[in-house]
Short mmCIF file of C-alpha atoms in Angstrom, two decimals:
data_model
loop_
_atom_site.label_atom_id
_atom_site.label_comp_id
_atom_site.label_asym_id
_atom_site.label_seq_id
_atom_site.Cartn_x
_atom_site.Cartn_y
_atom_site.Cartn_z
CA MET K 1 186.11 143.58 196.31
CA ASN K 2 186.08 143.84 192.52
CA ARG K 3 189.47 145.58 192.62
CA ILE K 4 190.93 142.70 194.67
CA LYS K 5 189.52 140.12 192.19
CA ILE K 6 191.03 142.06 189.24
CA LEU K 7 194.42 142.19 190.99
CA ILE K 8 194.32 138.47 191.74
CA LEU K 9 193.43 137.77 188.08
CA ILE K 10 196.27 139.96 186.83
CA LEU K 11 198.68 138.19 189.18
CA PHE K 12 197.44 134.77 188.06
CA VAL K 13 197.91 135.68 184.39
CA PHE K 14 201.39 137.08 185.01
CA LEU K 15 202.54 134.06 186.97
CA GLY K 16 201.02 131.72 184.45
CA CYS K 17 203.05 133.32 181.64
CA ALA K 18 206.31 133.14 183.59
CA LYS K 19 207.06 129.57 182.53
CA ILE K 20 207.97 127.56 179.48
CA ASN K 21 205.94 124.46 178.53
CA LEU K 22 206.54 122.81 175.16
CA LYS K 23 204.14 119.91 175.65
CA ASN K 24 201.77 121.27 173.00
CA HIS K 25 204.50 122.46 170.57
CA SER K 26 204.28 120.38 167.40
CA PHE K 27 207.47 119.60 165.45
CA THR K 28 207.61 117.04 162.62
CA LYS K 29 210.94 117.53 160.82
CA GLN K 30 213.44 114.69 161.00
CA ASN K 31 217.27 114.45 160.73
CA ILE K 32 217.94 118.06 161.59
CA THR K 33 221.03 119.62 163.15
CA ASN K 34 220.18 121.49 166.35
CA TRP K 35 222.22 124.31 167.91
CA SER K 36 221.92 123.26 171.52
CA MET K 37 224.81 125.19 173.07
CA PHE K 38 227.25 128.02 172.43
CA GLY K 39 229.38 127.18 169.38
CA GLY K 40 226.93 124.54 168.21
CA ASN K 41 228.65 121.52 169.70
CA PRO K 42 231.14 120.52 172.41
CA GLU K 43 234.08 121.40 170.11
CA ARG K 44 232.67 124.97 169.75
CA THR K 45 233.35 124.90 166.00
CA ASN K 46 230.70 127.48 165.05
CA PHE K 47 230.05 125.47 161.89
CA TYR K 48 226.60 124.73 160.53
CA PRO K 49 226.26 121.97 157.90
CA GLY K 50 224.01 122.57 155.00
CA ASN K 51 223.45 125.88 153.21
CA ILE K 52 221.51 129.10 153.44
CA LEU K 53 220.92 131.21 150.32
CA LEU K 54 221.21 134.99 150.12
CA PRO K 55 219.64 137.47 150.30
CA LEU K 56 218.14 136.87 153.73
CA ASP K 57 214.59 138.15 154.24
CA LEU K 58 213.51 139.42 157.69
CA SER K 59 210.61 137.23 158.72
CA PHE K 60 210.07 138.38 162.32
CA ARG K 61 211.41 140.85 164.84
CA PHE K 62 210.70 140.02 168.50
CA SER K 63 210.95 142.71 171.21
CA THR K 64 211.94 142.20 174.84
CA GLN K 65 212.30 144.50 177.80
CA ALA K 66 216.10 144.27 178.01
CA ALA K 67 219.17 143.52 175.96
CA ILE K 68 219.63 139.96 174.71
CA GLY K 69 222.48 137.78 175.96
CA LYS K 70 225.38 136.74 173.76
CA THR K 71 224.10 133.22 173.01
CA ILE K 72 221.08 131.91 171.09
CA THR K 73 220.27 128.21 170.92
CA VAL K 74 217.78 126.42 168.65
CA ASN K 75 216.36 122.98 169.26
CA ASN K 76 213.53 121.34 167.31
CA GLY K 77 212.25 124.59 165.90
CA VAL K 78 212.35 126.49 169.21
CA ILE K 79 214.66 129.45 169.78
CA PHE K 80 216.01 129.94 173.31
CA PHE K 81 217.78 133.04 174.61
CA THR K 82 218.21 134.97 177.82
CA THR K 83 217.98 138.72 178.55
CA MET K 84 219.92 141.02 180.81
CA ASP K 85 216.88 141.55 183.09
CA GLY K 86 216.83 137.84 184.03
CA ASN K 87 214.50 135.99 181.68
CA LEU K 88 214.74 132.90 179.50
CA TYR K 89 212.51 133.07 176.40
CA ALA K 90 211.32 130.39 173.99
CA LEU K 91 210.13 131.37 170.50
CA ASP K 92 208.62 129.38 167.64
CA ILE K 93 211.13 129.86 164.82
CA GLU K 94 208.56 129.54 162.04
CA LYS K 95 205.95 131.92 163.50
CA GLY K 96 208.06 134.26 165.60
CA LYS K 97 205.61 133.56 168.45
CA LYS K 98 206.55 133.44 172.13
CA LEU K 99 206.09 129.97 173.53
CA GLY K 100 206.93 130.92 177.06
CA ARG K 101 209.20 132.83 179.42
CA LYS K 102 210.92 131.71 182.61
CA LYS K 103 212.14 134.22 185.15
CA THR K 104 215.80 133.59 186.07
CA GLU K 105 216.04 136.72 188.29
CA LEU K 106 219.56 137.60 187.00
CA HIS K 107 221.38 137.47 183.69
CA SER K 108 222.12 133.87 182.69
CA THR K 109 223.43 131.68 179.91
CA VAL K 110 221.68 128.53 178.62
CA ALA K 111 222.17 125.20 176.87
CA VAL K 112 219.30 122.91 175.89
CA THR K 113 218.34 119.34 174.98
CA ASP K 114 215.05 118.06 173.53
CA SER K 115 213.35 118.33 176.95
CA LEU K 116 215.71 120.25 179.26
CA ALA K 117 217.22 123.69 179.67
CA PHE K 118 220.38 124.17 181.77
CA ILE K 119 220.54 127.68 183.07
CA ALA K 120 223.86 129.10 184.36
CA ARG K 121 223.37 132.34 186.36
CA ARG K 122 225.99 135.02 186.78
CA TYR K 123 225.67 135.09 190.57
CA GLY K 124 223.15 134.50 193.37
CA ASP K 125 222.35 131.93 196.03
CA ASP K 126 221.86 129.29 193.38
CA THR K 127 223.60 129.56 190.00
CA LEU K 128 223.00 126.33 188.09
CA PHE K 129 219.51 125.08 187.25
CA LYS K 130 218.06 122.10 185.38
CA TYR K 131 214.62 123.02 183.99
CA ASN K 132 212.17 120.58 182.40
CA LEU K 133 210.68 122.22 179.30
CA TYR K 134 207.68 119.86 179.16
CA LYS K 135 206.77 119.83 182.83
CA SER K 136 207.57 123.52 183.53
CA ARG K 137 209.53 122.70 186.68
CA THR K 138 213.06 123.03 188.04
CA GLU K 139 214.43 119.52 188.70
CA TRP K 140 217.57 120.57 190.59
CA HIS K 141 219.44 123.73 191.44
CA PHE K 142 222.44 124.64 193.53
CA ASN K 143 225.28 127.10 193.90
CA ALA K 144 227.99 126.28 191.35
CA GLY K 145 229.83 129.54 191.93
CA ASP K 146 229.53 132.79 189.96
CA ILE K 147 229.33 131.89 186.23
CA SER K 148 230.22 134.22 183.36
CA SER K 149 230.67 131.49 180.74
CA GLU K 150 228.58 129.08 178.69
CA PRO K 151 227.53 125.56 179.81
CA LEU K 152 229.10 122.59 178.08
CA LEU K 153 226.84 119.55 177.57
CA LEU K 154 228.96 116.43 177.33
CA GLU K 155 226.95 113.20 177.01
CA ASP K 156 225.38 112.66 180.50
CA ASN K 157 227.32 115.53 182.07
CA ILE K 158 227.43 119.29 182.23
CA VAL K 159 230.70 121.17 182.63
CA ILE K 160 230.87 124.74 184.04
CA THR K 161 233.77 127.14 184.37
CA ALA K 162 233.11 129.31 187.45
CA LEU K 163 234.46 132.88 187.48
CA TYR K 164 236.32 132.47 190.72
CA LYS K 165 238.98 129.92 189.88
CA HIS K 166 237.40 126.52 189.34
CA ILE K 167 235.86 124.23 186.70
CA ASP K 168 233.41 121.50 187.59
CA MET K 169 231.68 118.53 186.06
CA TYR K 170 228.14 117.56 187.21
CA ASP K 171 225.94 114.57 186.45
CA ILE K 172 222.96 115.79 184.36
CA LYS K 173 220.44 113.45 185.91
CA SER K 174 221.20 114.00 189.61
CA GLY K 175 223.23 117.22 189.67
CA GLU K 176 225.91 115.45 191.64
CA LYS K 177 229.38 116.90 191.30
CA LYS K 178 231.83 114.41 189.68
CA TRP K 179 235.04 116.44 190.01
CA THR K 180 236.51 119.94 190.31
CA PHE K 181 239.72 121.54 189.17
CA GLU K 182 241.04 124.76 190.64
CA THR K 183 243.12 127.45 188.91
CA ASP K 184 245.20 130.36 190.20
CA ASP K 185 243.10 133.12 188.57
CA ASN K 186 239.61 133.88 187.39
CA ILE K 187 237.99 132.07 184.46
CA HIS K 188 235.94 133.89 181.76
CA SER K 189 236.55 131.28 179.08
CA SER K 190 233.85 128.65 178.36
CA PRO K 191 235.02 125.07 178.22
CA ALA K 192 235.24 123.00 175.00
CA ALA K 193 235.69 119.25 174.68
CA ASN K 194 236.65 116.50 172.28
CA GLY K 195 237.02 112.80 173.22
CA ASP K 196 238.33 112.54 176.77
CA ARG K 197 239.78 116.04 176.87
CA ILE K 198 238.31 119.33 178.15
CA PHE K 199 239.98 122.63 177.27
CA PHE K 200 239.55 126.17 178.60
CA GLY K 201 241.48 129.41 179.00
CA CYS K 202 242.23 131.30 182.19
CA ASP K 203 242.96 134.91 183.13
CA ASP K 204 246.37 133.75 184.30
CA GLY K 205 247.32 133.42 180.64
CA PHE K 206 247.30 129.62 180.50
CA VAL K 207 245.30 127.27 178.27
CA TYR K 208 244.40 124.11 180.27
CA ALA K 209 243.71 120.58 179.05
CA LEU K 210 242.03 118.24 181.54
CA ASN K 211 241.07 114.58 181.50
CA SER K 212 237.27 114.62 181.28
CA ASN K 213 236.95 111.40 183.28
CA ASN K 214 238.60 112.66 186.49
CA GLY K 215 239.42 116.41 186.00
CA GLN K 216 243.17 115.83 186.23
CA LEU K 217 245.56 118.18 184.43
CA VAL K 218 246.94 116.76 181.22
CA TRP K 219 248.89 119.85 180.08
CA LYS K 220 248.86 123.63 180.17
CA PHE K 221 250.24 126.17 177.73
CA GLN K 222 251.16 129.77 178.58
CA THR K 223 250.38 132.74 176.33
CA GLU K 224 251.57 136.28 176.84
CA GLY K 225 248.15 137.67 177.87
CA SER K 226 244.88 136.75 179.54
CA VAL K 227 242.92 133.95 177.86
CA GLN K 228 239.24 134.86 178.09
CA SER K 229 238.17 133.42 174.73
CA THR K 230 236.69 130.01 174.24
CA PRO K 231 238.69 127.23 172.58
CA THR K 232 237.74 125.77 169.21
CA ILE K 233 238.74 122.17 168.47
CA LYS K 234 239.18 120.56 165.09
CA GLU K 235 240.69 117.06 164.86
CA GLU K 236 244.11 117.16 166.54
CA THR K 237 244.29 120.96 167.06
CA VAL K 238 243.01 123.36 169.67
CA TYR K 239 242.62 127.01 168.49
CA ILE K 240 242.38 129.81 171.06
CA GLY K 241 242.93 133.55 171.19
CA SER K 242 244.55 135.72 173.84
CA THR K 243 244.61 139.36 174.87
CA ASP K 244 248.21 139.31 173.66
CA PHE K 245 246.69 139.88 170.14
CA SER K 246 247.53 136.31 169.04
CA LEU K 247 245.66 133.24 167.91
CA TYR K 248 247.33 130.00 168.87
CA ALA K 249 247.12 126.54 167.30
CA LEU K 250 248.07 123.88 169.92
CA ASP K 251 248.55 120.15 169.60
CA PHE K 252 245.55 118.41 171.05
CA LYS K 253 247.54 115.72 172.85
CA SER K 254 250.71 117.54 174.04
CA GLY K 255 249.83 121.24 174.11
CA GLU K 256 252.81 121.98 171.87
CA GLN K 257 252.44 125.13 169.81
CA LYS K 258 251.91 124.39 166.09
CA TRP K 259 251.73 128.00 165.00
CA LYS K 260 250.87 131.50 166.24
CA PHE K 261 249.27 134.34 164.30
CA GLU K 262 249.35 137.97 165.54
CA THR K 263 246.35 140.22 164.83
CA GLY K 264 245.98 143.92 165.38
CA GLY K 265 243.89 143.64 168.55
CA GLN K 266 242.83 141.51 171.50
CA LEU K 267 240.89 138.27 170.99
CA PHE K 268 237.92 137.58 173.25
CA HIS K 269 235.66 135.33 171.21
CA ALA K 270 235.57 131.76 169.96
CA ASN K 271 236.54 130.97 166.40
CA ALA K 272 234.84 129.25 163.48
CA VAL K 273 236.50 126.35 161.76
CA ASN K 274 235.94 123.99 158.82
CA ASP K 275 238.14 121.37 157.20
CA SER K 276 240.71 123.88 155.86
CA LEU K 277 240.06 127.34 157.47
CA ILE K 278 240.07 128.98 160.87
CA ILE K 279 238.30 132.33 161.22
CA THR K 280 238.69 134.72 164.19
CA GLY K 281 237.63 138.25 165.05
CA SER K 282 239.59 140.91 166.90
CA THR K 283 239.07 144.18 168.71
CA ASP K 284 240.89 145.88 165.77
CA ALA K 285 237.57 145.59 163.88
CA CYS K 286 239.03 142.90 161.56
CA LEU K 287 237.88 139.35 160.86
CA TYR K 288 240.83 137.12 159.89
CA CYS K 289 240.69 133.96 157.73
CA LEU K 290 243.67 131.65 158.01
CA ASN K 291 244.78 128.32 156.70
CA ARG K 292 244.08 126.24 159.81
CA HIS K 293 247.07 123.91 159.18
CA THR K 294 249.72 126.59 158.67
CA GLY K 295 248.34 129.83 160.14
CA GLU K 296 248.87 131.62 156.80
CA LEU K 297 246.63 134.66 156.34
CA LEU K 298 244.23 134.19 153.43
CA TRP K 299 242.15 137.37 153.80
CA LYS K 300 240.84 139.86 156.32
CA PHE K 301 237.67 141.87 156.44
CA GLU K 302 237.39 145.23 158.26
CA ALA K 303 234.06 146.17 159.83
CA GLY K 304 233.08 149.60 161.10
CA SER K 305 233.88 148.74 164.73
CA VAL K 306 235.00 145.91 167.01
CA ILE K 307 234.16 142.35 165.90
CA SER K 308 231.88 141.55 168.84
CA THR K 309 230.68 137.96 168.24
CA SER K 310 232.05 134.63 167.29
CA PRO K 311 231.97 134.05 163.49
CA LEU K 312 229.79 131.35 161.98
CA ILE K 313 230.57 129.21 158.96
CA CYS K 314 227.82 127.82 156.70
CA ASN K 315 228.88 126.30 153.42
CA ASN K 316 230.65 128.98 151.38
CA LYS K 317 229.78 131.90 153.67
CA VAL K 318 230.84 133.26 157.02
CA PHE K 319 228.57 135.37 159.23
CA VAL K 320 229.63 137.75 162.03
CA GLY K 321 228.35 140.66 164.10
CA SER K 322 230.04 143.94 165.03
CA LEU K 323 229.58 146.78 167.41
CA ASP K 324 228.90 148.90 164.35
CA HIS K 325 225.26 147.56 164.52
CA PHE K 326 225.71 145.30 161.46
CA TYR K 327 225.55 141.58 160.81
CA TYR K 328 227.68 140.62 157.81
CA ALA K 329 227.72 137.69 155.39
CA LEU K 330 231.07 137.24 153.62
CA ASP K 331 232.35 135.01 150.86
CA ILE K 332 234.46 132.45 152.68
CA SER K 333 237.02 132.22 149.89
CA THR K 334 237.70 135.91 149.43
CA GLY K 335 236.22 137.83 152.41
CA GLU K 336 234.06 139.86 150.01
CA GLU K 337 230.92 141.25 151.62
CA LEU K 338 227.83 139.54 150.22
CA TRP K 339 225.07 140.83 152.53
CA SER K 340 224.63 142.98 155.60
CA PHE K 341 221.87 144.03 157.91
CA GLU K 342 221.89 147.10 160.14
CA THR K 343 220.19 146.85 163.50
CA LYS K 344 219.36 149.77 165.76
CA GLY K 345 221.72 148.67 168.51
CA ARG K 346 225.23 147.28 169.12
CA ILE K 347 225.58 143.59 168.43
CA ARG K 348 227.03 141.20 171.01
CA THR K 349 224.93 138.10 170.24
CA ALA K 350 226.59 135.41 168.12
CA PRO K 351 224.67 134.60 164.90
CA VAL K 352 223.00 131.23 164.55
CA ILE K 353 221.71 129.25 161.52
CA TRP K 354 219.10 126.56 161.83
CA GLU K 355 217.74 124.94 158.69
CA ASN K 356 216.88 127.91 156.41
CA TYR K 357 216.78 130.46 159.16
CA PHE K 358 219.34 133.00 160.39
CA ILE K 359 218.89 134.39 163.91
CA GLY K 360 220.58 137.35 165.51
CA ALA K 361 219.92 140.03 168.16
CA SER K 362 220.95 143.53 169.12
CA GLU K 363 221.24 145.60 172.29
CA ASN K 364 218.13 147.63 171.51
CA ASN K 365 216.20 144.58 172.77
CA PHE K 366 215.32 142.89 169.49
CA VAL K 367 215.74 139.27 168.24
CA TYR K 368 215.75 139.05 164.43
CA ILE K 369 214.63 135.93 162.47
CA PHE K 370 215.57 135.86 158.81
CA LYS K 371 214.69 133.29 156.20
CA GLY K 372 217.07 132.33 153.41
CA ALA K 373 216.14 132.67 149.74
CA GLU K 374 214.45 129.78 148.00
CA GLU K 375 216.43 127.75 145.44
#
């Protein structure tokens, strides 16, 4: 009888931990910039306003049971990330403490708001979930197709590119599908948006622009390879890489090519952009910094292996991860290495900055939380 009671108690504790509830999480800072989705915003600019000073000091290292996914989000002092064994974690960024864990069964991606997490699962009976972070409950879920991309939060809507040839918009409140657009090949690219336009790449080699109100095609542009990277949008230009080794700058309205820059390898990741520069990484182990208006090469930095994350711009620095196990911080004007940190595993998780914190992860199952130097 005692053994049964112990087993019941263990099961109760296990199930009780397998949820996220932020009701008792206190947060007092105002006027902050959150990182609620991949790329930081619907344009996927990978640009964080403000500054973080070097050197970075490792504050916490959090261990999981499996490798971390490629995206970390931060909202109101809470870090969210998924793991390859099918879990969504929430951590307190200031204490490095776990606030909760939700079982997703399979590897997923996530985007968050103040009170909600939207979980997109790679495959399964249901693949898109709306989870209330304060009530610890799933508010809707359904099969949106197999998803290997990142959710796009767009006002009161969520946009998903499904692996098997379609992109869909859903109402955030009800989960009702508003429209769908079908392609001729698979989609690995995550969608990006600006104004009434949504952009994404396709394995058929095309970059697509859709009307966000109805999902109708506005234009499409053909590259010479597969387009699995995510678009980056700045003002009137869409930047996107292809497996044909090239980064393209396309006119936002017409899809006309403004310029094309050829790297030494394939391009699979989103870019980082500010007012004057566009930065992209390639499988040739190089990070390229270009004049975003002309496509002129300003500098390139060579890592020890493939550039395996999207870069991140913060003030006068650019951060990026590589399969050589290192995160790097570079001078944005020259490409000079300013700081690096060696993990014990390959890096596939895009770096994130929130306030004075830098967050990264590696394939040896660790999340790293660094704090910037004091002024």
